[in-house]
mmCIF file of C-alpha atoms in Angstrom:
data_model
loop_
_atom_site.group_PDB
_atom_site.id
_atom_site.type_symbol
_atom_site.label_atom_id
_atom_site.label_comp_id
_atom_site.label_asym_id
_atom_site.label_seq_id
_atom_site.Cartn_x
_atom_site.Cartn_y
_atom_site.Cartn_z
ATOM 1 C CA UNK A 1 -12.437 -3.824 -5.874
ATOM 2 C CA UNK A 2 -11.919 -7.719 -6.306
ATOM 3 C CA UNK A 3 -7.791 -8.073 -5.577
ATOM 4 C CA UNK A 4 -6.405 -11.923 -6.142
ATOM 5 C CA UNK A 5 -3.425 -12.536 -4.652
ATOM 6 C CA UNK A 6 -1.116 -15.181 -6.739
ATOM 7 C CA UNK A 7 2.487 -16.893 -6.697
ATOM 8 C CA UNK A 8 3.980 -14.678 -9.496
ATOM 9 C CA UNK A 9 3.835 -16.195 -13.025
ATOM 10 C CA UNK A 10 6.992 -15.709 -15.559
ATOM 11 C CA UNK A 11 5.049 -13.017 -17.170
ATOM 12 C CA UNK A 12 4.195 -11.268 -13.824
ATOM 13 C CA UNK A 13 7.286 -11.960 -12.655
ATOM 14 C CA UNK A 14 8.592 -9.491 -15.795
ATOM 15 C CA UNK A 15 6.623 -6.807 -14.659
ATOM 16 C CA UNK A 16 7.433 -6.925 -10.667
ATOM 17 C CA UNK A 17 10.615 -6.342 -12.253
ATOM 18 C CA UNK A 18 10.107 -3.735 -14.406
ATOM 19 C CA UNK A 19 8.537 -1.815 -11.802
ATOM 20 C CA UNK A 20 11.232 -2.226 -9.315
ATOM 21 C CA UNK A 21 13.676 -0.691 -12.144
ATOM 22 C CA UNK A 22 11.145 2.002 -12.463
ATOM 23 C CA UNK A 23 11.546 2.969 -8.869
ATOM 24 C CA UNK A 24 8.058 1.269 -8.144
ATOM 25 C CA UNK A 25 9.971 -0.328 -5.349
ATOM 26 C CA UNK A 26 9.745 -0.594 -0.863
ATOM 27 C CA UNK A 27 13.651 0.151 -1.530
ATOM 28 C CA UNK A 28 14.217 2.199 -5.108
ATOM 29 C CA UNK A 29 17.810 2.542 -4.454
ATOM 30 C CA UNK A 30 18.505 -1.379 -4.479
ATOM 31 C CA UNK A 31 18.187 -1.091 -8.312
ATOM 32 C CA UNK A 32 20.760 2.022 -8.630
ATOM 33 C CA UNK A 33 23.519 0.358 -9.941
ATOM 34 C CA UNK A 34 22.240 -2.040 -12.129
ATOM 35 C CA UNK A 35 19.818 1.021 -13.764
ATOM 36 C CA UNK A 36 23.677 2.380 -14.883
ATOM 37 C CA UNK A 37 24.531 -0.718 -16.439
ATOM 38 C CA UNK A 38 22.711 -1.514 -19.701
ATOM 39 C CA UNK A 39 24.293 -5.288 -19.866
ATOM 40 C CA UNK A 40 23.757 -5.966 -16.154
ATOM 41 C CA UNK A 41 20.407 -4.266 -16.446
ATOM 42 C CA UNK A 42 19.484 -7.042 -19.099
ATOM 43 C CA UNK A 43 21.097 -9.919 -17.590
ATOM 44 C CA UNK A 44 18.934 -9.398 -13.802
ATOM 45 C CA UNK A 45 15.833 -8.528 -15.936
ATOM 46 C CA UNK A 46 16.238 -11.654 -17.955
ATOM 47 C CA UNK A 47 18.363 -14.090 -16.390
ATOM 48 C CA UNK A 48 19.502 -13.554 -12.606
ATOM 49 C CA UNK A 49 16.488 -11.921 -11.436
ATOM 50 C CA UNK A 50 13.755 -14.193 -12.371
ATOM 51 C CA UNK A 51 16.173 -17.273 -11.426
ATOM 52 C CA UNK A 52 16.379 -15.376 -7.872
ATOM 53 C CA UNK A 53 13.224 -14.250 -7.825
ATOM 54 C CA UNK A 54 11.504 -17.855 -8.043
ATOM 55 C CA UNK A 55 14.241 -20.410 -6.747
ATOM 56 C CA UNK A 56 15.626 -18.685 -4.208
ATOM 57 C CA UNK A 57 12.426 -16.708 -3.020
ATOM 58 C CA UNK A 58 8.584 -16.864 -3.451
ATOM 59 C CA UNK A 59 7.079 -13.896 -5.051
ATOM 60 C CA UNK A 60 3.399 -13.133 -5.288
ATOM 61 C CA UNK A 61 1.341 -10.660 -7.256
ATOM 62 C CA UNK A 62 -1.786 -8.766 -6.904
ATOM 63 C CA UNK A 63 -4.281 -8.900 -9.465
ATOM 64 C CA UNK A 64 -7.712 -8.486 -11.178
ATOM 65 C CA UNK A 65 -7.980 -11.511 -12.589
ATOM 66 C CA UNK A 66 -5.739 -14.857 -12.539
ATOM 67 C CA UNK A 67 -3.099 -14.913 -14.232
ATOM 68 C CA UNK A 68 -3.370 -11.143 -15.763
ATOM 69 C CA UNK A 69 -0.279 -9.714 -16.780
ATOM 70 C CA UNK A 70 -1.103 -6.655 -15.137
ATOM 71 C CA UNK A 71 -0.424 -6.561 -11.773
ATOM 72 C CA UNK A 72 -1.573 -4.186 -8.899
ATOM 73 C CA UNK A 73 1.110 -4.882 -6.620
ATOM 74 C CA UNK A 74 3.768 -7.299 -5.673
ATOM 75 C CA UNK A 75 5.448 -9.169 -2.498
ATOM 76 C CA UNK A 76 8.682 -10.701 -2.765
ATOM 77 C CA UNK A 77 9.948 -12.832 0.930
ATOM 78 C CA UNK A 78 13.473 -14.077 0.994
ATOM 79 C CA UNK A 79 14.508 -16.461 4.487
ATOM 80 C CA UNK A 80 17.712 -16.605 6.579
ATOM 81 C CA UNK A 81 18.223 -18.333 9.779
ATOM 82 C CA UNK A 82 15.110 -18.516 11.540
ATOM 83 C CA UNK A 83 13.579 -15.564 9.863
ATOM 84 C CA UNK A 84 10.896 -14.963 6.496
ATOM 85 C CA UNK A 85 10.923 -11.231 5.410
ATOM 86 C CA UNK A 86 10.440 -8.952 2.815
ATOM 87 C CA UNK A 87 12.801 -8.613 0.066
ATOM 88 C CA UNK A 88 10.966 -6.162 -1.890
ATOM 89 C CA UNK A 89 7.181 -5.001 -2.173
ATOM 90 C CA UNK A 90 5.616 -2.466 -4.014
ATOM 91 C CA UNK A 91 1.650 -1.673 -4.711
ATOM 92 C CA UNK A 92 1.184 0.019 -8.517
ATOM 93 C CA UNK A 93 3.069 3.244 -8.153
ATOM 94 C CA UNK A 94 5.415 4.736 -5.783
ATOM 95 C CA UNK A 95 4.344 5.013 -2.451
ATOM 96 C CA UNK A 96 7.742 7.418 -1.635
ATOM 97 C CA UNK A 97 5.799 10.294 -0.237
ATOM 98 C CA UNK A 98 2.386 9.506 -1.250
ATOM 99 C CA UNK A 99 -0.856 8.830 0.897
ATOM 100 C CA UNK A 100 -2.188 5.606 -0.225
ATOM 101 C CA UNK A 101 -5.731 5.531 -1.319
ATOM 102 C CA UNK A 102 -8.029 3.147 -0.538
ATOM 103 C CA UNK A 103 -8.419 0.753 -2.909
ATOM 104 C CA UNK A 104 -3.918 0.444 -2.668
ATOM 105 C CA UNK A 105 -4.714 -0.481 0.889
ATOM 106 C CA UNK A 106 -6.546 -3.111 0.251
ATOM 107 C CA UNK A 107 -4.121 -4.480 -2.454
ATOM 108 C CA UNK A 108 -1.699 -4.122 0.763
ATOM 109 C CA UNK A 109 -3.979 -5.551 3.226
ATOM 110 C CA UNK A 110 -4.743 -8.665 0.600
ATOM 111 C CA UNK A 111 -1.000 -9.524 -0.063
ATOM 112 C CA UNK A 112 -0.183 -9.706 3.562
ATOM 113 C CA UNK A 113 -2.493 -11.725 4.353
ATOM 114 C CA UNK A 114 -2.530 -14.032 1.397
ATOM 115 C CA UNK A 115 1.357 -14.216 1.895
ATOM 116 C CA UNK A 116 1.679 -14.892 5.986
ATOM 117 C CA UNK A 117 -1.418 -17.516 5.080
ATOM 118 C CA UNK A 118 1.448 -19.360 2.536
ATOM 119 C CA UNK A 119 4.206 -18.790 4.928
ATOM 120 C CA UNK A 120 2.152 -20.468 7.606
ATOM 121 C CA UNK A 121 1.433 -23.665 5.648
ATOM 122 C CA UNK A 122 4.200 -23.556 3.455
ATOM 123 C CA UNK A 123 7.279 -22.794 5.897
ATOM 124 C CA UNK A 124 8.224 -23.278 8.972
ATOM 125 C CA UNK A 125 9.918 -19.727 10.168
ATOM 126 C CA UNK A 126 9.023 -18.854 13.267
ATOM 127 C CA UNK A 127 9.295 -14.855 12.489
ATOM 128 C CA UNK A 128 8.278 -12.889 9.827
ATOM 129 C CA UNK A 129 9.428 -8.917 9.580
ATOM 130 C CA UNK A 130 8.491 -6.456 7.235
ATOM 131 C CA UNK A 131 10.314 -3.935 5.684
ATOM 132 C CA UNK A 132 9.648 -0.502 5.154
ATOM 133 C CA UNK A 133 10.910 3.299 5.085
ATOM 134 C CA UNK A 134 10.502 5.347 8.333
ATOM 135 C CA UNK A 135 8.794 8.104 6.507
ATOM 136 C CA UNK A 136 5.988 5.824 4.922
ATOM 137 C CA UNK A 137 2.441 6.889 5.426
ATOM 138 C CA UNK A 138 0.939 6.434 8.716
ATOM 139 C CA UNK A 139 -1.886 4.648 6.652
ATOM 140 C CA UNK A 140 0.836 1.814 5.635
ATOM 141 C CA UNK A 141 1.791 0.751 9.129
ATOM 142 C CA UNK A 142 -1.728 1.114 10.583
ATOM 143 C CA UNK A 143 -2.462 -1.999 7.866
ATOM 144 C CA UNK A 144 0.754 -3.748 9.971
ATOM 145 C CA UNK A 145 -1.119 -2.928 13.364
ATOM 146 C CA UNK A 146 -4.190 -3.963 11.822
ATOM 147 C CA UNK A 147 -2.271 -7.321 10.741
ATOM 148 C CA UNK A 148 -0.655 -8.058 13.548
ATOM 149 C CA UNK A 149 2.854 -7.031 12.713
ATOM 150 C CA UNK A 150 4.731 -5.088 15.880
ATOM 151 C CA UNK A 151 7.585 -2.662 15.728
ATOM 152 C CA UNK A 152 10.512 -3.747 17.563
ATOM 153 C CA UNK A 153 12.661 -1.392 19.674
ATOM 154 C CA UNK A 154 15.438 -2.043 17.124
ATOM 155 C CA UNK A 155 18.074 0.725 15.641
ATOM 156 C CA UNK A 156 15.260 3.532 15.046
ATOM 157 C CA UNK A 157 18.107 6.077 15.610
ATOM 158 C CA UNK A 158 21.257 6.661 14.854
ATOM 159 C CA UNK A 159 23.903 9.186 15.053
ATOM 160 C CA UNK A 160 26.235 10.153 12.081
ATOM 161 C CA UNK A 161 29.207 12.304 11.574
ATOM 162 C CA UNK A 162 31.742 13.333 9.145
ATOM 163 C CA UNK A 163 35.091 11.615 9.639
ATOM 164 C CA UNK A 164 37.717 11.921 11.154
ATOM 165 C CA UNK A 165 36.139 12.913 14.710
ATOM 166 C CA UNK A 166 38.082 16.153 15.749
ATOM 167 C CA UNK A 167 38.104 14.058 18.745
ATOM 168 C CA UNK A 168 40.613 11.262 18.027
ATOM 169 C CA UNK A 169 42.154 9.418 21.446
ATOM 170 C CA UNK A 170 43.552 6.228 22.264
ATOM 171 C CA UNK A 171 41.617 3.738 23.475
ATOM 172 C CA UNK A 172 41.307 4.627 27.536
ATOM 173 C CA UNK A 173 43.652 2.214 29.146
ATOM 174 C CA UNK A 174 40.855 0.270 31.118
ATOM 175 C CA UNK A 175 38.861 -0.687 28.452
ATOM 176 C CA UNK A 176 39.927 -3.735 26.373
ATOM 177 C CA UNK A 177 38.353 -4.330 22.582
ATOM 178 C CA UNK A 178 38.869 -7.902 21.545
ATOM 179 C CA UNK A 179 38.779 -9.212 17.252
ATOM 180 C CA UNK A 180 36.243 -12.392 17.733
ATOM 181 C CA UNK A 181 37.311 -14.283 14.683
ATOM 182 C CA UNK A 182 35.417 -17.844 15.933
ATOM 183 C CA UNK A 183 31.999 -18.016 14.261
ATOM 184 C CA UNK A 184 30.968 -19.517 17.824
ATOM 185 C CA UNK A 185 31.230 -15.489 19.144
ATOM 186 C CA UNK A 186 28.017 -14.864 16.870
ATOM 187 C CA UNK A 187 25.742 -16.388 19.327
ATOM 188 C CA UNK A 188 27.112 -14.974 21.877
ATOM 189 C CA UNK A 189 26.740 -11.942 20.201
ATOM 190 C CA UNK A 190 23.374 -12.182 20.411
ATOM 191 C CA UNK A 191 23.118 -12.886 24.085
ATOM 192 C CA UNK A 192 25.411 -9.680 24.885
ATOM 193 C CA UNK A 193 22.975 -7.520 22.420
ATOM 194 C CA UNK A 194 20.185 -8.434 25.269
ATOM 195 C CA UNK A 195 22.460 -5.954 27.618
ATOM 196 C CA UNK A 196 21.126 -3.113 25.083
ATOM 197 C CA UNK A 197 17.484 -3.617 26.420
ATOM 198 C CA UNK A 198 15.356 -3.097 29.666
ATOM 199 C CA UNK A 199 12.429 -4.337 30.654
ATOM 200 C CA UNK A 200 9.616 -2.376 29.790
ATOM 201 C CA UNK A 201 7.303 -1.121 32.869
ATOM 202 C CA UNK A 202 3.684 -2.876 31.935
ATOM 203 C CA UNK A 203 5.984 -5.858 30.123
ATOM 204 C CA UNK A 204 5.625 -9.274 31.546
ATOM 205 C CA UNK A 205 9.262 -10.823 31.891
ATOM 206 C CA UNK A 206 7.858 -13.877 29.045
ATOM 207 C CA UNK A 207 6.866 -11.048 26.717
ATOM 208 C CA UNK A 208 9.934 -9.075 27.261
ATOM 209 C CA UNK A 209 12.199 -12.405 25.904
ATOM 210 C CA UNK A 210 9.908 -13.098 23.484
ATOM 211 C CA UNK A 211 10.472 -9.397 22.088
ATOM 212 C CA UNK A 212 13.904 -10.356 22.375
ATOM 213 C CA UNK A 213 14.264 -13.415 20.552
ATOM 214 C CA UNK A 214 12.596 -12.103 17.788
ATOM 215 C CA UNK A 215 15.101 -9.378 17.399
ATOM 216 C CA UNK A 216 17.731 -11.682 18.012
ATOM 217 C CA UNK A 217 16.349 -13.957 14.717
ATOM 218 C CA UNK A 218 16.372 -10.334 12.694
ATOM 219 C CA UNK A 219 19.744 -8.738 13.647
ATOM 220 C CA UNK A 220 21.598 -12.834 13.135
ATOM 221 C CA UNK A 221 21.956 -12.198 9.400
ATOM 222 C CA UNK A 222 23.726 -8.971 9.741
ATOM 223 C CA UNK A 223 26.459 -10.784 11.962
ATOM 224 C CA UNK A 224 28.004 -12.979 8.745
ATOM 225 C CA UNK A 225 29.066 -10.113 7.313
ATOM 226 C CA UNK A 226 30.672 -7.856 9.882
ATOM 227 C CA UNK A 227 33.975 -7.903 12.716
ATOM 228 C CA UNK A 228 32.604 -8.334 15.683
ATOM 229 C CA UNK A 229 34.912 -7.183 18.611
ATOM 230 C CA UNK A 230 34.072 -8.118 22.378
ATOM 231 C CA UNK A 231 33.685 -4.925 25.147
ATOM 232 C CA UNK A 232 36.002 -5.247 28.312
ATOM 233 C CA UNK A 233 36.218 -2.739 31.153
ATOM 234 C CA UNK A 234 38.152 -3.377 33.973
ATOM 235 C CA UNK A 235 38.237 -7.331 33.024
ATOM 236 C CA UNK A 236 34.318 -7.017 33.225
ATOM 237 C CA UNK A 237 32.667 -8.047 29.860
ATOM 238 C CA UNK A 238 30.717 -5.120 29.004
ATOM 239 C CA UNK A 239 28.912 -5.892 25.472
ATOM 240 C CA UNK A 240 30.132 -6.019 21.730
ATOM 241 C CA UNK A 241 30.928 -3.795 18.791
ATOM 242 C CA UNK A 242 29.673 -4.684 15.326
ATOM 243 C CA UNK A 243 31.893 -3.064 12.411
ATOM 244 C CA UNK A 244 30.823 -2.594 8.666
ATOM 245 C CA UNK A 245 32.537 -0.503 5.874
ATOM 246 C CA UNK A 246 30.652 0.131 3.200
ATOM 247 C CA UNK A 247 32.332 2.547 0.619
ATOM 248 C CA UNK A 248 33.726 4.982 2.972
ATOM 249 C CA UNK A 249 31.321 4.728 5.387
ATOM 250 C CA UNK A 250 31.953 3.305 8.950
ATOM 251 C CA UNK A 251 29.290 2.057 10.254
ATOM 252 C CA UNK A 252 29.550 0.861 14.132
ATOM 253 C CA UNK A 253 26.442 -0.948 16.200
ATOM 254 C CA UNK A 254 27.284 -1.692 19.886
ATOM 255 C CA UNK A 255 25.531 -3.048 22.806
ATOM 256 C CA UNK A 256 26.523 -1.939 26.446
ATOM 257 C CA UNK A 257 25.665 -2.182 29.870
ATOM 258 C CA UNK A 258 22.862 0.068 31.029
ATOM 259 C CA UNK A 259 25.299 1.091 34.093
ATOM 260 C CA UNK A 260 27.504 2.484 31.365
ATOM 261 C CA UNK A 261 25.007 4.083 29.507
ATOM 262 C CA UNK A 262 25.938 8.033 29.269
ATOM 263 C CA UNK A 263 28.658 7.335 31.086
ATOM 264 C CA UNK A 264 32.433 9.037 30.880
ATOM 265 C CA UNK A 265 33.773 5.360 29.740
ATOM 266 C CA UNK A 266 31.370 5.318 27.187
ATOM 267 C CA UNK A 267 33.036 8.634 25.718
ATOM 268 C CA UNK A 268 35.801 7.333 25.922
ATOM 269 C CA UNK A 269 34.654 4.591 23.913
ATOM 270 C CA UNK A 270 32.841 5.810 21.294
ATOM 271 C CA UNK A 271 35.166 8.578 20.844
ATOM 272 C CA UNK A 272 38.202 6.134 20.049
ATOM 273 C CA UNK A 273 36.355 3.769 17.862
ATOM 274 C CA UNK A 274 36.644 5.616 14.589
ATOM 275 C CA UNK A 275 40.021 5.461 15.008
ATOM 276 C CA UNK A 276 40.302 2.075 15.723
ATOM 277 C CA UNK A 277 38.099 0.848 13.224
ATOM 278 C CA UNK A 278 38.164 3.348 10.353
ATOM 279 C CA UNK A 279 40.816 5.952 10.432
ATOM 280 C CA UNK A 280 39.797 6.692 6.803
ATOM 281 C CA UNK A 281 36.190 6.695 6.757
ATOM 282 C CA UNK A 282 34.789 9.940 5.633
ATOM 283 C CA UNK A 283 31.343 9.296 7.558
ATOM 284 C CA UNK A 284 30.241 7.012 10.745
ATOM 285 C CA UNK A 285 27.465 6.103 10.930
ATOM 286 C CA UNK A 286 26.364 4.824 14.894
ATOM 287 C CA UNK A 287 24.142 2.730 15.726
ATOM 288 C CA UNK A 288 22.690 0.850 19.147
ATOM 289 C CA UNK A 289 20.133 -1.854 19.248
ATOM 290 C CA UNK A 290 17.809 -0.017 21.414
ATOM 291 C CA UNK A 291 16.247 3.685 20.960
ATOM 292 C CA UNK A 292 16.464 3.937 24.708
ATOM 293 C CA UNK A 293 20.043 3.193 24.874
ATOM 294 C CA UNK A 294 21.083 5.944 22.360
ATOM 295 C CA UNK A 295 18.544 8.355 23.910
ATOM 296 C CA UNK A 296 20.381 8.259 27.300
ATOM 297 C CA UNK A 297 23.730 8.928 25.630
ATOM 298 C CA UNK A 298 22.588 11.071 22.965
ATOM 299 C CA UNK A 299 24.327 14.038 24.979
ATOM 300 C CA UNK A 300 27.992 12.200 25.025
ATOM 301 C CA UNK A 301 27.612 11.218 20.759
ATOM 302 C CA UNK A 302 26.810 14.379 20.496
ATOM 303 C CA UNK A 303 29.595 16.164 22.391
ATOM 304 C CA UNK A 304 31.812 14.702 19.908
ATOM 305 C CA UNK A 305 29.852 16.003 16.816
ATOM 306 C CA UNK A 306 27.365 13.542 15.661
ATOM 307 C CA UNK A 307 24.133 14.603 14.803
ATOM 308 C CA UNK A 308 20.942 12.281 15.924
ATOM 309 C CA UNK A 309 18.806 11.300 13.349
ATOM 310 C CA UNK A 310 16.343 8.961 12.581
ATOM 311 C CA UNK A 311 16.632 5.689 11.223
ATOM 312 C CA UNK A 312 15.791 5.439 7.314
ATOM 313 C CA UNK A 313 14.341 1.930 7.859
ATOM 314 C CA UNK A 314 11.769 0.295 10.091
ATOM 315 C CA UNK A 315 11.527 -3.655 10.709
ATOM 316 C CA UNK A 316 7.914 -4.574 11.236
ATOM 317 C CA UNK A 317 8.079 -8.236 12.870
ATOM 318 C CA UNK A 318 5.252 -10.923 13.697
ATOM 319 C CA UNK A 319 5.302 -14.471 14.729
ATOM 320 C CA UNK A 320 4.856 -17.421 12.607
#
């Protein structure tokens, strides 16, 4: 099958959207609450999404033939800080619990590659990360291997509970949570979420920082929106908790010291968080940065009655 791979046309550009409101979509629950809205339905498919869709981002379409309205797929990037990504892709149906075939593949295979091509000599990110659902076919991220896209060590897991915790202490008295309001704290943020990760055995020490700084470029966006709250234990800076409330969801990412790792003062921790950060939040959602982290502590999250689950979402990355 000849695929063409094309910057999106207004015409094109109508269908992409279409699709996405018709669940054709990497993420079909991004469109939820506009698909309940008739008016705001009309306005994105008309008005805000097209503006968005080719001033603020680059979109390109699979096709036959150029310029055909039909298309057989479509790739959306949006950019922040140092990073290019995904905002939404889609091939011609939904590929929510189906096994590709492999002709879709190829569609796949030829937008990727068209698309990193125009990154390349277009922009001048230095990452690039694709998005996707944990529970896509196998065949989907063996195109990323085959691509040279890697998957990062970053939030795979999580652990979730119903809130309150019937756990609900004070904070123990020798550890000290700090509000960082100065935007300066977001770097060093990022240089405290490095405490999260170990070296891998095999990894060369350059590798192992280059892993780094690449998750460092895809978790910086995330840090604009949250509280960010510095770790203390016994005067000892000991990492950083990241706070987001969405609806009535708490949702907590921290980085620690492997020493503490498992420990009893990271019970104590975790179990007087909720309370310190959401006291009305009827679900937490916790997060680390690394798998390896949370799977040496999954005993302690668990104690106080979160269940360990995988991550919905998976953050392909590759360098520019």
């Amino acid at each position: 099958m000849t695929v063409n791979v094309e910057k999106a046309n207004n015409q094109q550009l109508k269908t992409a959207i279409n699709m996405m409101f018709a669940g054709i979509s990497s993420d079909p629950s991004s469109m939820e609450s506009l698909k309940r809205s008739w008016w705001q339905r009309l306005m994105f498919q008309h008005l805000i999404g097209p503006r968005m869709f080719q001033g603020q981002m680059d979109s390109f379409v699979a096709v036959k033939e150029t310029g055909a309205p039909d298309i057989l797929g479509f790739l959306v990037f949006q950019y922040s800080g140092d990073l290019a990504g995904t905002f939404d892709w889609a091939l011609g149906r939904s590929m929510i619990d189906a096994k590709p075939t492999a002709d879709e593949l190829a569609v796949l295979r030829e937008m990727l590659q068209r698309g990193l091509d125009w990154l390349q000599e277009n922009k001048s990110y230095p990452y690039f990360y694709f998005g996707l659902l944990s529970k896509s076919s196998p065949d989907i991220k063996q195109v990323l291997e085959d691509e040279g896209l890697w998957l990062p060590n970053y939030q795979l897991v999580q652990a979730v509970a119903d809130g309150p915790l019937a756990e609900n202490p004070s904070l123990p008295d020798d550890i000290k949570i700090t509000l960082q309001i100065s935007p300066d704290f977001r770097n060093r943020a990022l240089e405290l979420m490095r405490l999260d990760y170990t070296r891998p055995e095999g990894d060369s020490e350059e590798d192992f920082e280059d892993d780094l700084s690449a998750i460092a470029a895809m978790h910086q966006a995330t840090l604009k929106s949250a509280k960010l709250y510095l770790l203390e234990h016994e005067d000892e800076e000991i990492g950083f908790v990241q706070q987001h409330l969405w609806k009535d969801e708490l949702r907590l990412t921290y980085a620690l010291k492997p020493a503490l790792w498992g420990s009893s003062v990271e019970r104590g921790l975790v179990a007087a968080l909720p309370g310190q950060m959401g006291p009305s939040a009827r679900r937490i959602r916790l997060r680390t940065f690394s798998g390896l982290h949370l799977s040496a502590s999954r005993e302690l999250v668990e104690s106080l009655g979160f269940k360990w689950q995988g991550a919905p979402w998976q953050r392909w990355m590759v360098s520019l």
